[in-house]
Coordinates of C-alpha atoms in Angstrom, one line a residue:
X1321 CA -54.0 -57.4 111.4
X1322 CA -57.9 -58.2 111.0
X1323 CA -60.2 -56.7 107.9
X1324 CA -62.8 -55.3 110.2
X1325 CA -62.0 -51.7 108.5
X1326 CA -60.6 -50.6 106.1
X1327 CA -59.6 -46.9 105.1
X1328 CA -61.3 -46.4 101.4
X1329 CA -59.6 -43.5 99.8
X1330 CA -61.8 -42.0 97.1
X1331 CA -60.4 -40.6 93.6
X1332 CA -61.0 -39.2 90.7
X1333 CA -63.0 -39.3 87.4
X1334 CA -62.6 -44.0 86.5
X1335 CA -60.2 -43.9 89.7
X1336 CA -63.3 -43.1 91.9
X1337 CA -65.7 -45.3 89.5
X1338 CA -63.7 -48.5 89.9
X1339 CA -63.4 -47.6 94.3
X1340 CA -66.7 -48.2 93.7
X1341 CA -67.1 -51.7 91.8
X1342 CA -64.5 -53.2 94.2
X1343 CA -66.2 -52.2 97.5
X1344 CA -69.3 -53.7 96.1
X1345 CA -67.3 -57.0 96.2
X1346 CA -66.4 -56.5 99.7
X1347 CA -69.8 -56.4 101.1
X1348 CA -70.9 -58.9 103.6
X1349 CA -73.6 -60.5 101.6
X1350 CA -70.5 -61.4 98.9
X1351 CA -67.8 -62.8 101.4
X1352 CA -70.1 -63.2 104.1
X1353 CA -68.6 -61.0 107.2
X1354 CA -68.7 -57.2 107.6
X1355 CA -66.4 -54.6 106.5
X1356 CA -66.8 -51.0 107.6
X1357 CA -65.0 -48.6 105.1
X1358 CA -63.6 -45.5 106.5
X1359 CA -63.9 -43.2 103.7
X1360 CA -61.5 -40.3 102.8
X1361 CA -62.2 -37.6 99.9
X1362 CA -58.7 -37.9 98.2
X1363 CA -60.0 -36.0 95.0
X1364 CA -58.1 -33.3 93.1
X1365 CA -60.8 -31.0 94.4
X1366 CA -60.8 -31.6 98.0
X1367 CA -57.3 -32.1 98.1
X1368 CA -56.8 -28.7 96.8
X1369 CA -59.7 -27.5 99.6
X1370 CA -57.9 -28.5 102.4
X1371 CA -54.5 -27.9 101.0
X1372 CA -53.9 -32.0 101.5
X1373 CA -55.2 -32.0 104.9
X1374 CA -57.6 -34.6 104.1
X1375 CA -54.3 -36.9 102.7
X1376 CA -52.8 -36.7 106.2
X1377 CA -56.3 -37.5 107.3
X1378 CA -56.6 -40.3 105.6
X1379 CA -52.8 -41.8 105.5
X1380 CA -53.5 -41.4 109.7
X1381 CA -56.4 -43.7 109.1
X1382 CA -54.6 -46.3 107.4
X1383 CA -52.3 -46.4 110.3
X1384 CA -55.4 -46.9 112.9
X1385 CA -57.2 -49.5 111.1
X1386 CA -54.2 -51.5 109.2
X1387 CA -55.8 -51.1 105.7
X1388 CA -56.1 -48.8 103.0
X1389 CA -57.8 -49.5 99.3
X1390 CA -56.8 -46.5 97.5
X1391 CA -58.6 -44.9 94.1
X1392 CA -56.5 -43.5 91.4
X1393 CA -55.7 -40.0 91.5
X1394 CA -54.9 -36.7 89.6
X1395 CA -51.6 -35.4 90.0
X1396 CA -51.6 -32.0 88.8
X1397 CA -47.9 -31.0 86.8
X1398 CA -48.2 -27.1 88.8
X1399 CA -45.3 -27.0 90.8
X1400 CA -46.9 -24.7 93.0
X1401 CA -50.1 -27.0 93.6
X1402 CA -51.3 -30.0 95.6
X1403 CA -49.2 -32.7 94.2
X1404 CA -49.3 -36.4 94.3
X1405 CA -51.4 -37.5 97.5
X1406 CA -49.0 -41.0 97.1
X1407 CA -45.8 -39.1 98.5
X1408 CA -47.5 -37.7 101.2
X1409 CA -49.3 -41.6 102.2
X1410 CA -45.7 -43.5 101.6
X1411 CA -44.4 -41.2 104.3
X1412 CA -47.3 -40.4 106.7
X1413 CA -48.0 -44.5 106.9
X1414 CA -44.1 -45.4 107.3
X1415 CA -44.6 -47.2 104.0
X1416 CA -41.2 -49.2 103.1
X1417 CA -41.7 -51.2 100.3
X1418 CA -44.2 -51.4 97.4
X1419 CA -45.4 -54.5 95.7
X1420 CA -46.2 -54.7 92.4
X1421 CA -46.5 -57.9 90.7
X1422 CA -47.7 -59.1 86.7
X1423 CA -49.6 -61.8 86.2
X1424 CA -50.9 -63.2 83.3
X1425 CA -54.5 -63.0 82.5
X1426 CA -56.6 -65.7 80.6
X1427 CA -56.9 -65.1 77.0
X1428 CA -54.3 -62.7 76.8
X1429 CA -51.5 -63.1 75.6
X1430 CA -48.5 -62.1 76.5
X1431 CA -45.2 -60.9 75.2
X1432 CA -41.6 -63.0 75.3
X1433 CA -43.5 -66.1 76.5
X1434 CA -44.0 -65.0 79.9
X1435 CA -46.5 -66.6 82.1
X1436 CA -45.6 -67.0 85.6
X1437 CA -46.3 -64.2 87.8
X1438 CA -43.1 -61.6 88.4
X1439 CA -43.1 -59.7 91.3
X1440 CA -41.3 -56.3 91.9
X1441 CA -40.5 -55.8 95.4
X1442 CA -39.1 -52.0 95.4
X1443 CA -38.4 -49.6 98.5
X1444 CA -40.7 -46.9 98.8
X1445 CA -38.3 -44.1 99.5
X1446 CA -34.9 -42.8 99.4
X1447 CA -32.9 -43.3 96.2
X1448 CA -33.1 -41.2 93.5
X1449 CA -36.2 -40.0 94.5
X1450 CA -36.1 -36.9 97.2
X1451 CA -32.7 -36.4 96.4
X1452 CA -31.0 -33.1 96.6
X1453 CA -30.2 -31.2 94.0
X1454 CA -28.1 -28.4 92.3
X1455 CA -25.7 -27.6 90.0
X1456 CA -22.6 -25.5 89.6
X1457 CA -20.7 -23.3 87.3
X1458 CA -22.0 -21.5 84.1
X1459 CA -21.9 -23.2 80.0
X1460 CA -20.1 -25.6 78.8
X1461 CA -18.8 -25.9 82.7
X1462 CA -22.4 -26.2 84.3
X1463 CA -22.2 -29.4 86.3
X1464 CA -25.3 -31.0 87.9
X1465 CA -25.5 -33.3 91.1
X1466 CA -27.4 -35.3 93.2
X1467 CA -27.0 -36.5 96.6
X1468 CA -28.9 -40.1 97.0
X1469 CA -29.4 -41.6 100.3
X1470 CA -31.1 -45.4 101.3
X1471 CA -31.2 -46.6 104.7
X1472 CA -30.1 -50.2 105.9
X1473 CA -33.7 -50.8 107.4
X1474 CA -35.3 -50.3 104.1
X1475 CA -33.1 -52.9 102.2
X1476 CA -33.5 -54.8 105.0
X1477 CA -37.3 -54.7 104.8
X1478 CA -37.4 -55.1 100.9
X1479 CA -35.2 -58.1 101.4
X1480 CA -36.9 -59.8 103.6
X1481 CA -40.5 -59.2 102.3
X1482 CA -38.9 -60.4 98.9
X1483 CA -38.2 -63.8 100.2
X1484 CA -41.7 -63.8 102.5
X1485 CA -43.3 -62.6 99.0
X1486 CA -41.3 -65.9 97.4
X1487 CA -42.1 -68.5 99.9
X1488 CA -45.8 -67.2 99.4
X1489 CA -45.9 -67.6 96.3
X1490 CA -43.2 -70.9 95.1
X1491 CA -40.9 -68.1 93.9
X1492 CA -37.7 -67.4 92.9
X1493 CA -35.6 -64.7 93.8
X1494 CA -34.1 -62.7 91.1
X1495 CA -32.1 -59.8 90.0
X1496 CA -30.5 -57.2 92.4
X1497 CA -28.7 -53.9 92.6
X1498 CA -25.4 -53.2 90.5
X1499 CA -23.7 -53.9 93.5
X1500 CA -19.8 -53.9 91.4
X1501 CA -20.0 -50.8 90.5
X1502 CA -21.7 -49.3 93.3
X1503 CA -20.3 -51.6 96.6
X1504 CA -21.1 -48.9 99.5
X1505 CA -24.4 -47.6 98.1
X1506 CA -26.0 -50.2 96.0
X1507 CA -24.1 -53.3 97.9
X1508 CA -26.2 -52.5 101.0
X1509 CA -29.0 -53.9 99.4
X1510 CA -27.2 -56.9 98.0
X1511 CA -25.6 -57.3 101.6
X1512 CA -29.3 -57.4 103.0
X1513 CA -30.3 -60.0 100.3
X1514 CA -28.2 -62.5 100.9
X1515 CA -28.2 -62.3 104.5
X1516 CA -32.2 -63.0 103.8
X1517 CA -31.4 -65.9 102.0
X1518 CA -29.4 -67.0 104.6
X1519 CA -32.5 -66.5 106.8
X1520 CA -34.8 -68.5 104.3
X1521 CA -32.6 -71.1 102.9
X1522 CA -35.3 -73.3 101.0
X1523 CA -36.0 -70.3 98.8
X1524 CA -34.2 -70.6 95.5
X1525 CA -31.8 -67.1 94.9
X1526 CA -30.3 -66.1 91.6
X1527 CA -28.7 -62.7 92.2
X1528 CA -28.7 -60.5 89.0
X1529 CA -26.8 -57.0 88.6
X1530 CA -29.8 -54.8 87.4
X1531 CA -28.5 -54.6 84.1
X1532 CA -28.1 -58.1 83.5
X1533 CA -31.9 -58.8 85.4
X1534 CA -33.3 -56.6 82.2
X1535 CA -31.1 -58.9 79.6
X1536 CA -32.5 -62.2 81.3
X1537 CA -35.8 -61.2 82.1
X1538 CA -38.2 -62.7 79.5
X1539 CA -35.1 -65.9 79.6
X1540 CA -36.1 -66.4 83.2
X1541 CA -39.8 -65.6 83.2
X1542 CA -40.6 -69.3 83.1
X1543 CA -40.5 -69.6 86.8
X1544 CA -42.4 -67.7 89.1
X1545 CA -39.8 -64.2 90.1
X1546 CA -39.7 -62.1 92.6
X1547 CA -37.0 -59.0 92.4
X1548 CA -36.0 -56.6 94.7
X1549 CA -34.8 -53.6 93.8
X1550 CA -34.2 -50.1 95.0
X1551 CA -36.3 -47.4 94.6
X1552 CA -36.1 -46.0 90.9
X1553 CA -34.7 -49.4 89.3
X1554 CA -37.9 -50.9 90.9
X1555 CA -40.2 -48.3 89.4
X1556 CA -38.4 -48.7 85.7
X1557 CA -38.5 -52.5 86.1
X1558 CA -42.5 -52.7 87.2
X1559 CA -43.3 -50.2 84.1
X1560 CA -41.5 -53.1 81.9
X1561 CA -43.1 -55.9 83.7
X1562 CA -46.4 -55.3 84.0
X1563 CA -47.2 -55.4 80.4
X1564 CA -44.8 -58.5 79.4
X1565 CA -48.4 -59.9 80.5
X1566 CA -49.9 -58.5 77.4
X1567 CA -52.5 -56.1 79.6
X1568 CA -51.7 -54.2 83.3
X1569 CA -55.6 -54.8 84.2
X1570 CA -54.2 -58.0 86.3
X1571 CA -52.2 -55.9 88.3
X1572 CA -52.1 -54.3 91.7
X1573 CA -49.8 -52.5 93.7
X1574 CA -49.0 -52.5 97.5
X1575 CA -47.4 -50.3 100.1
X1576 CA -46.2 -51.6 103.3
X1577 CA -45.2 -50.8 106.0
X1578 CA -43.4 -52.9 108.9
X1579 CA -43.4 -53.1 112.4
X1580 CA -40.1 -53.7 114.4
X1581 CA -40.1 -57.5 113.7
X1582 CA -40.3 -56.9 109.9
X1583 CA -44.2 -57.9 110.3
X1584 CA -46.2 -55.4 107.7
X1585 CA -48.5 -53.7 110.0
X1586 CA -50.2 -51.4 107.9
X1587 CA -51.3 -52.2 103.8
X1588 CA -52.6 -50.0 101.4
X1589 CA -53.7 -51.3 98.0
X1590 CA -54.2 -50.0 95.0
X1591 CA -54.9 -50.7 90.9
X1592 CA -51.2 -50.0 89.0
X1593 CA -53.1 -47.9 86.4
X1594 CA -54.1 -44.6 86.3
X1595 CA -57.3 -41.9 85.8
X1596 CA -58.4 -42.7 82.4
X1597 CA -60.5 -39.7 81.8
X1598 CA -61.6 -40.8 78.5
X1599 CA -63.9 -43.4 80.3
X1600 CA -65.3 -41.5 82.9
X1601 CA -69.2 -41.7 82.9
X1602 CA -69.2 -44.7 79.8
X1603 CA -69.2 -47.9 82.6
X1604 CA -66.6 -49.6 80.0
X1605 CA -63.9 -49.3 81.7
X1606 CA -61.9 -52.9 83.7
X1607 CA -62.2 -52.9 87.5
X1608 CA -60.2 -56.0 87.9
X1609 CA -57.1 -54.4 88.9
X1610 CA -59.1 -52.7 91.9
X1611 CA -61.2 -56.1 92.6
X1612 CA -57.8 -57.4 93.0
X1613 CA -55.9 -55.1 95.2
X1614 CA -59.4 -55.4 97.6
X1615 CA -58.4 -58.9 97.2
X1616 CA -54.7 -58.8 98.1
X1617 CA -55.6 -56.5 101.0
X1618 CA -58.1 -59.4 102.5
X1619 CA -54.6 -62.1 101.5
X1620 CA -52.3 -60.2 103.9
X1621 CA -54.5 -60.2 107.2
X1622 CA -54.3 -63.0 109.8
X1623 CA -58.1 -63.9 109.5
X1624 CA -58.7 -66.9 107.9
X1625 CA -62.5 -66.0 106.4
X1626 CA -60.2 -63.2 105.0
X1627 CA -57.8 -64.5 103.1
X1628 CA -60.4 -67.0 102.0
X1629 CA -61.9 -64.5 100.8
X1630 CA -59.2 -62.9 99.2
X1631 CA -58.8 -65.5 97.6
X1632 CA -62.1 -66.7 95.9
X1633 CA -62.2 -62.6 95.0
X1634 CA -59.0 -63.3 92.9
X1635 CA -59.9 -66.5 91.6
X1636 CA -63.3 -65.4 90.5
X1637 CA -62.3 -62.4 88.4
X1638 CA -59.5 -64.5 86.5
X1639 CA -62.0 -67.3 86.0
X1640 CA -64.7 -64.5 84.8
X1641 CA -61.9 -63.3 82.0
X1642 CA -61.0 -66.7 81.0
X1643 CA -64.7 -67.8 80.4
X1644 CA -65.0 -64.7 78.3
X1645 CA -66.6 -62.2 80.5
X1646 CA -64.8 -59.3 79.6
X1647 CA -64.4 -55.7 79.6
X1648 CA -63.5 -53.9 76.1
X1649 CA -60.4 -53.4 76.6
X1650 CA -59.6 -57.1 77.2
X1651 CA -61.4 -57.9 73.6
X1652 CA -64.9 -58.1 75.2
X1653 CA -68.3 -56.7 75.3
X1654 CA -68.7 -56.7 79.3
X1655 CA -69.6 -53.5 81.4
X1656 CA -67.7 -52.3 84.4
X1657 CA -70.4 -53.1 86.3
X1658 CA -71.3 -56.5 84.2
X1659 CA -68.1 -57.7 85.1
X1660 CA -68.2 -57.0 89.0
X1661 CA -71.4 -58.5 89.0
X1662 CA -69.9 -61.4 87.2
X1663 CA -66.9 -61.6 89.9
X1664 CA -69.7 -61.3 92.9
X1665 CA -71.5 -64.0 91.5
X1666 CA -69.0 -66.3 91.2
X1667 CA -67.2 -65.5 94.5
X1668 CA -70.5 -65.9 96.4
X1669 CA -70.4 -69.8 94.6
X1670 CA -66.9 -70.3 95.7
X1671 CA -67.3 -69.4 99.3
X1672 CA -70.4 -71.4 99.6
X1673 CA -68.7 -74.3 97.8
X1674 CA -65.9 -74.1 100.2
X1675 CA -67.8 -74.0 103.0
X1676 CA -69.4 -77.5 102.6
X1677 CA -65.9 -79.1 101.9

């Protein structure tokens, strides 16, 4: 997987704003080789014009080129309407797992003592959500249920990127399914973590039933984490990490996809935060989350210059925050585009530093 292009999905109102401030980061004259961006129109608008053509478009691009750096989006609550353009990607790219992790940002503090990063690794489908539905009988006597399904080669491919995430990153991994309550449905998971671990034995494993992994969170949050989890436990569990770190601007979310090998083969990155549509048009709003998932994007290729890249990008925006170049919202007086001009300049440095070592 190179970075040669990358499938830029366009958004809405500071979604489409922020898009902006991290492709300026990905120019050539910042990390010094070229990027062509495939642009799709993912906007509430078009969307609605093409009745989500332009989604399918755009999700078939992401499979082509490997990539994707998606803008926030408008999910409109009409049941009878366009929806959210992030189901239709998850399963028109084969995405698997999503990746979201917390980190702390400099100056900030954060809440429970927490300070290494935490990492949610979560399967993108199945579960709870796309379930069927119904209910029965009529009162008192109405029952409801729901018919759940996961598949072994989605635990198998949130297990294993878990512990590929960990040995990236000095982690440990943590928590799990309630696999003693649940041995068939929720033990598949657990089955397919400890056969990983069996795979990557150097990686310290501390199996947690979910319950118990939300009583020792904040404990255990001295060490770097990462936690797999299945599709809705993962998406409760990312909504409660990602400010333990006092602010969700350091945060970025990733779907993959996998070949047959369990190799991702197709990345699409986005910021974990939404719209904000009281900052449209003001340029106060924070594009680090989106200068990071640009960066995380150029971490997963096989280039070298990339994931150099990726990571000068990452350093130089948490470096810009800790030196006190920072957006409003982070206590600071900093514009949008004041601080991507910051993270440019220092990522140029960086690179050129780099180069002479």
């Amino acid at each position: 997987m190179n970075a040669s292009t990358i499938a830029a999905l366009e958004g809405d109102q500071t979604g489409q704003e922020l898009l902006e401030e991290a492709l300026r980061v990905l120019q050539q004259d910042v990390i010094g080789f070229p990027i062509e961006f495939d642009r799709y129109d993912l906007s509430l608008e078009k969307r609605r014009e093409t009745q989500n053509g332009v989604v399918y478009e755009a999700a078939a691009a992401i499979r082509n080129h490997g990539l994707g750096l998606k803008a926030a989006t408008i999910t409109p609550e009409g049941s009878g309407d366009v929806g959210s353009p992030n189901r239709i990607l998850r399963e028109e790219i084969g995405g698997r797992v999503i990746v979201r992790t917390g980190r702390r940002i400099p100056g900030v503090v954060p809440l429970g003592g927490v300070h290494a990063p935490i990492s949610i690794v979560r399967m993108a489908v199945g579960d709870a959500y796309g379930a069927k539905e119904w209910r029965e009988g009529e009162g008192e006597d109405e029952v409801a249920f729901r018919t759940e399904r996961i598949e072994r080669r989605i635990c198998h491919a949130v297990a294993e990127f878990a512990f590929r995430q960990a040995v990236r990153t000095g982690a440990k991994i943590f928590g799990g399914p309630k696999y003693t309550v649940s041995p068939t449905y929720e033990g598949m998971l657990k089955e397919e973590m400890d056969a990983a671990a069996a795979r990557h034995p150097d990686v310290p494993y501390e199996p947690q039933l979910i319950d118990a992994t939300f009583a020792l969170l904040v404990a255990s949050a001295g060490d770097p984490l990462v936690i797999p989890a299945l599709n809705r436990d993962g998406d409760i569990l990312s909504d409660l990490v990602l400010p333990l770190f006092g602010s969700i601007a350091g945060s970025e979310s990733l779907l993959v996809a996998f070949d047959d090998d369990f190799e991702p083969d197709a990345l699409m990155a986005e910021a974990a935060h939404g719209t904000a549509p009281s900052l449209e048009g003001k340029n106060v709003a924070n594009p680090m989350a989106m200068i990071l998932a640009g960066a995380v994007l150029l971490a997963h290729t096989d280039d070298e210059h990339a994931q150099q890249a990726g990571r000068a990008i990452r350093e130089a925006a948490l470096e810009a925050v800790a030196q006190g170049i920072r957006t409003a919202d982070l206590g600071g007086h900093a514009s949008t585009t004041e601080f991507t001009d910051e993270v440019i300049s220092r990522t140029r440095t960086k690179l050129e530093v780099w180069a002479t070592l």
